[in-house]
PDB file of C-alpha atoms in Angstrom:
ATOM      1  CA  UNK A   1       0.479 -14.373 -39.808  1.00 60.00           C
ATOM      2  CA  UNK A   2       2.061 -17.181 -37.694  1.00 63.00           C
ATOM      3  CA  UNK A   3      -1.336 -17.098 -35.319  1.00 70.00           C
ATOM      4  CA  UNK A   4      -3.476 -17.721 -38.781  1.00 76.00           C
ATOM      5  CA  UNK A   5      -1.112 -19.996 -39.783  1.00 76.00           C
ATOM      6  CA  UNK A   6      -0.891 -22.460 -36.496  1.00 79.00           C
ATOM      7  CA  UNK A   7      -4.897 -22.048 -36.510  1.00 79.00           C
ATOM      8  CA  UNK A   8      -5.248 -23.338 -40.157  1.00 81.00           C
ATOM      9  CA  UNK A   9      -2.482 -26.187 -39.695  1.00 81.00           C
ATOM     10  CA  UNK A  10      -2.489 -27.156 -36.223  1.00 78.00           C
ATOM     11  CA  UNK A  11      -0.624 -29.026 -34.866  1.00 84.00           C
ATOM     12  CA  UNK A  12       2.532 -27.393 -37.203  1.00 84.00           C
ATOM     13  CA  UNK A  13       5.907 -27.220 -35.738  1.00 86.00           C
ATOM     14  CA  UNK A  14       7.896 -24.065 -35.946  1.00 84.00           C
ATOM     15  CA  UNK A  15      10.371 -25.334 -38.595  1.00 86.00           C
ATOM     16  CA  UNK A  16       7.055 -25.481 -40.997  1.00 85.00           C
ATOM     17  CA  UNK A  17       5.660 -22.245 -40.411  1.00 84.00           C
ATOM     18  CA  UNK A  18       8.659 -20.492 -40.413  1.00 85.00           C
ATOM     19  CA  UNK A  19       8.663 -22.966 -44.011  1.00 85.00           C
ATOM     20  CA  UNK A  20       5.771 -21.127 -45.281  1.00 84.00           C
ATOM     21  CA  UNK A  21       6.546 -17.873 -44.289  1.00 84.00           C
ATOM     22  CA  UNK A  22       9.901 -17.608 -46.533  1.00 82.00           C
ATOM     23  CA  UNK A  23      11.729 -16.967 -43.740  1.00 80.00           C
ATOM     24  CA  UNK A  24      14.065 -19.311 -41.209  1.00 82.00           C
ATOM     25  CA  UNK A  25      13.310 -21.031 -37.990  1.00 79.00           C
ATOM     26  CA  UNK A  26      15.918 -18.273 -35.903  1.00 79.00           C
ATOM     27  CA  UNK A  27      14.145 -15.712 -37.434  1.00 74.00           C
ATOM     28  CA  UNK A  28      10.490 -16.473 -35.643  1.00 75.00           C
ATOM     29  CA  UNK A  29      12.047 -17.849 -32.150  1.00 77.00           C
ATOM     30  CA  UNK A  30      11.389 -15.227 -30.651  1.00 73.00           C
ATOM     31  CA  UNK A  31       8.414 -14.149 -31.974  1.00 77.00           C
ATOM     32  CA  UNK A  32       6.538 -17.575 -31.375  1.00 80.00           C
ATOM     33  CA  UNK A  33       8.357 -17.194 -27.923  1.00 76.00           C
ATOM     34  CA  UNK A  34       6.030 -14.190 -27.479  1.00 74.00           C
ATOM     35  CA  UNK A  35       3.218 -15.631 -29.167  1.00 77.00           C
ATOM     36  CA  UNK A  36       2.860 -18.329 -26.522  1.00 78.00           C
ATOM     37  CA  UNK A  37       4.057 -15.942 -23.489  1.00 69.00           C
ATOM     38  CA  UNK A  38       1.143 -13.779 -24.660  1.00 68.00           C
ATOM     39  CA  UNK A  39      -1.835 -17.061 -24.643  1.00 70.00           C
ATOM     40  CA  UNK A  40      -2.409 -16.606 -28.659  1.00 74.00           C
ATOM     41  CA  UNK A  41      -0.445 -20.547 -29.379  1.00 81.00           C
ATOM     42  CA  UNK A  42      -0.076 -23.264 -27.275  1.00 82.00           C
ATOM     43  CA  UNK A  43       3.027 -25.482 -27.386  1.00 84.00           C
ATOM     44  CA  UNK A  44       4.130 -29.218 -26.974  1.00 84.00           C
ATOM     45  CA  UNK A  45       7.336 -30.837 -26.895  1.00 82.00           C
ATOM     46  CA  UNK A  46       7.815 -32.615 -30.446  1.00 79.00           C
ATOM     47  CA  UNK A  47       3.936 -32.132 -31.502  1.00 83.00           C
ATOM     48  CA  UNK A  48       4.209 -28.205 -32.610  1.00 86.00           C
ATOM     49  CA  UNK A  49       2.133 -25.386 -31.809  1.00 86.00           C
ATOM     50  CA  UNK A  50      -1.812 -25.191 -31.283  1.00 83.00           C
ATOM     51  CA  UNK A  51      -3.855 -21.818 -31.017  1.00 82.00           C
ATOM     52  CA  UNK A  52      -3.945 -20.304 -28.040  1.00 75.00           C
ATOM     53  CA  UNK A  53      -5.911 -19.875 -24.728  1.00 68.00           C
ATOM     54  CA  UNK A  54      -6.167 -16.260 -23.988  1.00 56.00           C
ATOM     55  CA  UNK A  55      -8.185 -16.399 -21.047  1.00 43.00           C
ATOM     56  CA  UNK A  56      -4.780 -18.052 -20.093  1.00 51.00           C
ATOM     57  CA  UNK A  57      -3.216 -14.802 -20.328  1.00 50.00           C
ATOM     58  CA  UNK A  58      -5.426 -12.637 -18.343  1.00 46.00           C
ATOM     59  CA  UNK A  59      -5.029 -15.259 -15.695  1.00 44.00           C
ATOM     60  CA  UNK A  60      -1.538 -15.613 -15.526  1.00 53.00           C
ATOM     61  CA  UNK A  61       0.517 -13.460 -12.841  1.00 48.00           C
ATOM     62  CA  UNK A  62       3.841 -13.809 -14.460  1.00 53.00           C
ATOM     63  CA  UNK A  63       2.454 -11.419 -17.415  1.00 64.00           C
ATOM     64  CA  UNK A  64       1.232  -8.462 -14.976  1.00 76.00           C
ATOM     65  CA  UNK A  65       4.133  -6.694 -16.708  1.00 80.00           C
ATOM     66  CA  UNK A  66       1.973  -6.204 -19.657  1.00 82.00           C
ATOM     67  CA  UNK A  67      -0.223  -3.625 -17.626  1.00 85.00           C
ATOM     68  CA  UNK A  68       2.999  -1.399 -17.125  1.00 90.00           C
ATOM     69  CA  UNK A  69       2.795   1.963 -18.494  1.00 94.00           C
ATOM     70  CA  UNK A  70       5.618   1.991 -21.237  1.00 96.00           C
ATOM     71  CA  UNK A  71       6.993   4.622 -19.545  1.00 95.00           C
ATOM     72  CA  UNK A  72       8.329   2.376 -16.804  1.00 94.00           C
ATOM     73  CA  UNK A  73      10.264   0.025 -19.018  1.00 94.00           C
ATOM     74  CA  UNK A  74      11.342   2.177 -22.233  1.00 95.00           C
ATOM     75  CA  UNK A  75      14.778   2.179 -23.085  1.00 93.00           C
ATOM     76  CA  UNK A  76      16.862   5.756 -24.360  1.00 93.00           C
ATOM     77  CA  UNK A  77      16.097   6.490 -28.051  1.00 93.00           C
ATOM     78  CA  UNK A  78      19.230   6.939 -30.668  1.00 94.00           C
ATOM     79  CA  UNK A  79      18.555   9.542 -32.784  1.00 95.00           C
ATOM     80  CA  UNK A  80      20.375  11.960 -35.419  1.00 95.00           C
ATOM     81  CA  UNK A  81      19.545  14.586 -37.516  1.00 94.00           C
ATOM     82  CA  UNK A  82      18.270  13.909 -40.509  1.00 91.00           C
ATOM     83  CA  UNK A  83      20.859  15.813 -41.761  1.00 91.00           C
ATOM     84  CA  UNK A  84      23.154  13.078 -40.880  1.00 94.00           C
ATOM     85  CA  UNK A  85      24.455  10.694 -42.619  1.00 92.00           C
ATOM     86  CA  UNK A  86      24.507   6.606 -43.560  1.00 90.00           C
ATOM     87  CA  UNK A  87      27.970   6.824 -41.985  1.00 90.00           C
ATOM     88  CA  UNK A  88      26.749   7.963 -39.123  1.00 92.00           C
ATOM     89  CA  UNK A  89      24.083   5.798 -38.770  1.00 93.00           C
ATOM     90  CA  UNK A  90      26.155   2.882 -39.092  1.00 90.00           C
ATOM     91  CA  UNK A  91      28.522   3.873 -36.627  1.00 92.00           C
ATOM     92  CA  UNK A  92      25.727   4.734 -33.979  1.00 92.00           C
ATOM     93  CA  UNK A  93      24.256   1.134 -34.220  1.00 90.00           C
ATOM     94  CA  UNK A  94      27.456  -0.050 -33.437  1.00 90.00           C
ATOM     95  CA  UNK A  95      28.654   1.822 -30.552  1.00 91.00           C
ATOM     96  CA  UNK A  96      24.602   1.732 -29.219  1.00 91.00           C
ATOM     97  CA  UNK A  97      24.041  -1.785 -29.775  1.00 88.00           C
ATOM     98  CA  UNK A  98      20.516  -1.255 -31.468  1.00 90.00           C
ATOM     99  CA  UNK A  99      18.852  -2.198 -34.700  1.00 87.00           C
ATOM    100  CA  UNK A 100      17.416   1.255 -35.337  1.00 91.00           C
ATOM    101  CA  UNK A 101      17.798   4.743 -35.209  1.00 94.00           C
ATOM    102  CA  UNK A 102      15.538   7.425 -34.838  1.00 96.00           C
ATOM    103  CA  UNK A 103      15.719  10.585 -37.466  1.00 95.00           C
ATOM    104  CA  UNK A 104      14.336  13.697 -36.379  1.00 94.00           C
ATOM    105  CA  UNK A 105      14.250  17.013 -38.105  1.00 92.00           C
ATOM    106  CA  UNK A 106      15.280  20.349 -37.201  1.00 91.00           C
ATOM    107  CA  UNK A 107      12.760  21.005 -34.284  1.00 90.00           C
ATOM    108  CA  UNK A 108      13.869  17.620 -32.156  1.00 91.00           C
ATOM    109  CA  UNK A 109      10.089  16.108 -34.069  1.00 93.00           C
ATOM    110  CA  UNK A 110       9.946  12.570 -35.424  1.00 95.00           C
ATOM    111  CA  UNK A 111      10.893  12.573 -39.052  1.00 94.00           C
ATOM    112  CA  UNK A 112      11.499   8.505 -39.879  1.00 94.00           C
ATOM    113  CA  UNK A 113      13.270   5.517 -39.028  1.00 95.00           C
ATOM    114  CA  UNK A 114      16.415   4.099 -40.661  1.00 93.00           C
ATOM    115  CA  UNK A 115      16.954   0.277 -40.103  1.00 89.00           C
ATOM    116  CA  UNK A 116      19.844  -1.864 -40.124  1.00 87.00           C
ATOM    117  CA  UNK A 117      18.294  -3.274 -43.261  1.00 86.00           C
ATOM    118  CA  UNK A 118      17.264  -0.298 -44.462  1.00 87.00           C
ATOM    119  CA  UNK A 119      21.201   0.826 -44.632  1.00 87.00           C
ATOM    120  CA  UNK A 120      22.315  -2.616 -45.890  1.00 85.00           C
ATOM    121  CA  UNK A 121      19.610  -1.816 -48.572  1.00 85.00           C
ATOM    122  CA  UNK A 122      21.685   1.762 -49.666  1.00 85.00           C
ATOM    123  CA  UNK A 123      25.528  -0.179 -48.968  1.00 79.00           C
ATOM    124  CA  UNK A 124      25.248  -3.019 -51.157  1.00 80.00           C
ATOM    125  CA  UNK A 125      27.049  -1.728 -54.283  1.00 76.00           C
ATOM    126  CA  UNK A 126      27.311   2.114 -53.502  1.00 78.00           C
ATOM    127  CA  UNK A 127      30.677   3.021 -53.010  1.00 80.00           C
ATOM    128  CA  UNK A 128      29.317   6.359 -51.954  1.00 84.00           C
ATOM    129  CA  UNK A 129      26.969   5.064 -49.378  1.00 80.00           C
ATOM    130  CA  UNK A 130      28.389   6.587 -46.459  1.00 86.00           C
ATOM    131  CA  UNK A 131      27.810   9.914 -47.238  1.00 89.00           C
ATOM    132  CA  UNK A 132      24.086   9.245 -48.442  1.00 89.00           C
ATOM    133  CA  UNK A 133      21.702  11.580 -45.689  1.00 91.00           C
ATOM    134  CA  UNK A 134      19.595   9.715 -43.679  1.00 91.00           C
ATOM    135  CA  UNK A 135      16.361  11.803 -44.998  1.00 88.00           C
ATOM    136  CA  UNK A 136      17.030   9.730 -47.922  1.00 89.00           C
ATOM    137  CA  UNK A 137      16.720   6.448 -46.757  1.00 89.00           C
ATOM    138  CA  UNK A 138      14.994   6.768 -43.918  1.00 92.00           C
ATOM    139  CA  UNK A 139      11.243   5.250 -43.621  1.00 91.00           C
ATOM    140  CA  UNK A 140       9.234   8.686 -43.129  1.00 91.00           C
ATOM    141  CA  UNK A 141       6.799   9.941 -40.600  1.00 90.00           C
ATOM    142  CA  UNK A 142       3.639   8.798 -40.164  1.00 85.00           C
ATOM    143  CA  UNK A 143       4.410   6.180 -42.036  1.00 90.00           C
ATOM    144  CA  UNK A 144       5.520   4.377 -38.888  1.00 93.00           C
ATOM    145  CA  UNK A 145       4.168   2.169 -36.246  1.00 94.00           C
ATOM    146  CA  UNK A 146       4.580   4.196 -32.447  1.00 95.00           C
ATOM    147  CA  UNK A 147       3.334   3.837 -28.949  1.00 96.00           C
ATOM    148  CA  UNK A 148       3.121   6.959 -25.850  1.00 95.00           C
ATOM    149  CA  UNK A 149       4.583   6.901 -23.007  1.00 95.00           C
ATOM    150  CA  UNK A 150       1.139   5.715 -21.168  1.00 94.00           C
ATOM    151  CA  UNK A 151      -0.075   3.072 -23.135  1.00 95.00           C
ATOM    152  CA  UNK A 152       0.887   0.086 -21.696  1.00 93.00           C
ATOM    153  CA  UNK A 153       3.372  -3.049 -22.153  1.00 92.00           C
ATOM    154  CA  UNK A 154       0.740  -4.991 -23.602  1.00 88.00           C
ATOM    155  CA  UNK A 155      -0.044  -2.666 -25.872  1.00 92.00           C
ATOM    156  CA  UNK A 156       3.463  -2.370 -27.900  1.00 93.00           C
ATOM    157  CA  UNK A 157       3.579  -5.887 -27.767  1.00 89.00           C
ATOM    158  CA  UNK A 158       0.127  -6.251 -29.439  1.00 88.00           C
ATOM    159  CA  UNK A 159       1.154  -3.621 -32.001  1.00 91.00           C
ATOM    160  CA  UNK A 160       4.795  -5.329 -32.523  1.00 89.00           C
ATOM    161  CA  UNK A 161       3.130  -8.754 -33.431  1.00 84.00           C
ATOM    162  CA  UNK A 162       0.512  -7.302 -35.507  1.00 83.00           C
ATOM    163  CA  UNK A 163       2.922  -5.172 -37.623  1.00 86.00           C
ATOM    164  CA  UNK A 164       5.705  -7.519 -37.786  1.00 83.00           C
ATOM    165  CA  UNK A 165       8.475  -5.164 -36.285  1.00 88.00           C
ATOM    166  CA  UNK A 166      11.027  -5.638 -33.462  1.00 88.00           C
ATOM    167  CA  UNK A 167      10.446  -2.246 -31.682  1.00 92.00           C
ATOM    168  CA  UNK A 168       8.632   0.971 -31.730  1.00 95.00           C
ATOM    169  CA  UNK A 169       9.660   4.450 -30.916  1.00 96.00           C
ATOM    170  CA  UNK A 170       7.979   6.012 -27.998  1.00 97.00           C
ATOM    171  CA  UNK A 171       6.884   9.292 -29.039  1.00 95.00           C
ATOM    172  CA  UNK A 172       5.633  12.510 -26.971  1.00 92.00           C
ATOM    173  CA  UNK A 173       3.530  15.006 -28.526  1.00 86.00           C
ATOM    174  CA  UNK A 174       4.003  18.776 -27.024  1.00 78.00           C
ATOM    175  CA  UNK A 175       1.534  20.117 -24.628  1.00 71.00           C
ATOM    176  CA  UNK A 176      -0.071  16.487 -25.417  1.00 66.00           C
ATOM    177  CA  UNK A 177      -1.397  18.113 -28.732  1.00 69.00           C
ATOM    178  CA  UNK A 178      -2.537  15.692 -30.858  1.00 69.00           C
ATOM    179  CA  UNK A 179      -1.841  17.756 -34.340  1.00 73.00           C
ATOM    180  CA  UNK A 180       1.468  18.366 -32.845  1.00 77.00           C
ATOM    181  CA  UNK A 181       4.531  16.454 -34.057  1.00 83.00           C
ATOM    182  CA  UNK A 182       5.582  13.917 -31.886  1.00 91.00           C
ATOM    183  CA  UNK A 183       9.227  13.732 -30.524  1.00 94.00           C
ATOM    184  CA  UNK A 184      10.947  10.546 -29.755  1.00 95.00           C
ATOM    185  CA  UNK A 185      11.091  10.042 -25.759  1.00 95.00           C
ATOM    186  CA  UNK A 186      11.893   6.600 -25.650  1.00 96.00           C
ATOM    187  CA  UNK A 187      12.215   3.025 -27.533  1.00 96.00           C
ATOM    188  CA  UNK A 188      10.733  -0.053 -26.459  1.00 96.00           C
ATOM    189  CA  UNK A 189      11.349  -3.343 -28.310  1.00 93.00           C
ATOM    190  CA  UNK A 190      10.957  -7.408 -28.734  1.00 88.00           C
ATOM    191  CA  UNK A 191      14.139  -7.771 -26.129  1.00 89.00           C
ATOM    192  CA  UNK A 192      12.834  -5.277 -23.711  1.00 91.00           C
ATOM    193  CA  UNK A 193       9.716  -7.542 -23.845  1.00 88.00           C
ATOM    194  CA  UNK A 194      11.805 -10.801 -23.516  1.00 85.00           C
ATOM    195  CA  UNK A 195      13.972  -9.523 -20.425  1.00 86.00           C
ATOM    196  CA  UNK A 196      10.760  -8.760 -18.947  1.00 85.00           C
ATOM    197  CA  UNK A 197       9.528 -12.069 -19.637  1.00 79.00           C
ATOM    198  CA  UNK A 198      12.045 -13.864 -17.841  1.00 77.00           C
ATOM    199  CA  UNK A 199      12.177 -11.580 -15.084  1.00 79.00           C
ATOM    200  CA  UNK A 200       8.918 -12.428 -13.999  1.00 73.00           C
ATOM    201  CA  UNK A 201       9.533 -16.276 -14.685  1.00 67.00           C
ATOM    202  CA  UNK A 202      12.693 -15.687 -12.425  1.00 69.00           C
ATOM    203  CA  UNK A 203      10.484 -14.322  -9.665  1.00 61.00           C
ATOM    204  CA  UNK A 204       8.121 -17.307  -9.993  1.00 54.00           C
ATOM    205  CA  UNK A 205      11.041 -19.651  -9.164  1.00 53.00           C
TER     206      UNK A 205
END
């Protein structure tokens, strides 16, 4: 949305099409960060943001990172049961630091998603919330966005920016059977993709 935006309105400055997307200028920092990084919008200093070269990004060497296999920059997933509960979901994203968990059913497959909004969503006037199982409130399988472990970098950035989300699960399929259900190997997400971006800017230097 922000690429059609900046292509309909250009020049527009970030405050304005974070304006018309109902949403505030924090909130798309990053992701216009990205944008840019990536060759889709050009920026300038107190003019705003223009679309994009993106023969610019196949030329640039600081993105070569975006031909890594996902493999080689995934994070550990945080998963419960699905069994579990809002309770325990909360305190997981706490003591893990992350802004989702993985839910998984009885055989270690995928099974949903719960977000921090999506428990925030359950909390707000529910005294019982805690107690509430995840299977309940969780966003279910396949009704997710994922990535494997060798598709690369650019990849799960494309699909982040395209589906609006922060992170994906990295998923595995047994015996790489694709009607088997897939089990959560990994997580890659907008700050893996933004310490990766400044590594290679670092290495530049």
């Amino acid at each position: 949305k922000s690429v059609e935006l900046v292509r309909q309105h250009a020049p527009i400055t970030g405050e304005r099409i974070a304006e018309l997307l109902g949403v505030t200028r924090p909130m798309i920092r990053s992701d216009l960060g990205l944008l840019v990084m990536l060759g889709y919008l050009d920026a300038k200093p107190k003019v705003g943001y223009f679309p994009g070269n993106a023969a610019a990004r196949e030329a640039s060497a600081a993105l070569h990172f975006t031909r890594l296999a996902v493999r080689e920059v995934m994070g550990r997933p945080v998963v419960l049961r699905e069994t579990a509960t809002v309770g325990d979901a909360v305190a997981a994203l706490f003591l893990e630091d992350v802004g989702s968990i993985f839910v998984t059913d009885e055989t270690g497959a995928l099974a949903g998603i719960v977000s921090r909004k999506d428990l925030l969503k359950i909390a707000v006037g529910n005294n019982s919330a805690s107690s509430v199982l995840l299977g309940m409130v969780m966003t279910r399988y396949p009704n997710l966005v994922t990535i494997e472990p060798d598709e690369t970098v650019y990849e799960a950035i494309r699909k982040m920016i395209v589906h609006e989300i922060d992170g994906l699960p990295v998923v595995q399929r047994e015996g790489n059977d694709p009607r088997a259900r897939p089990e959560p190997v990994g997580r890659i997400t907008k700050t893996t993709v933004l310490k990766l971006i400044y590594e290679a800017a670092s290495a530049e230097e």
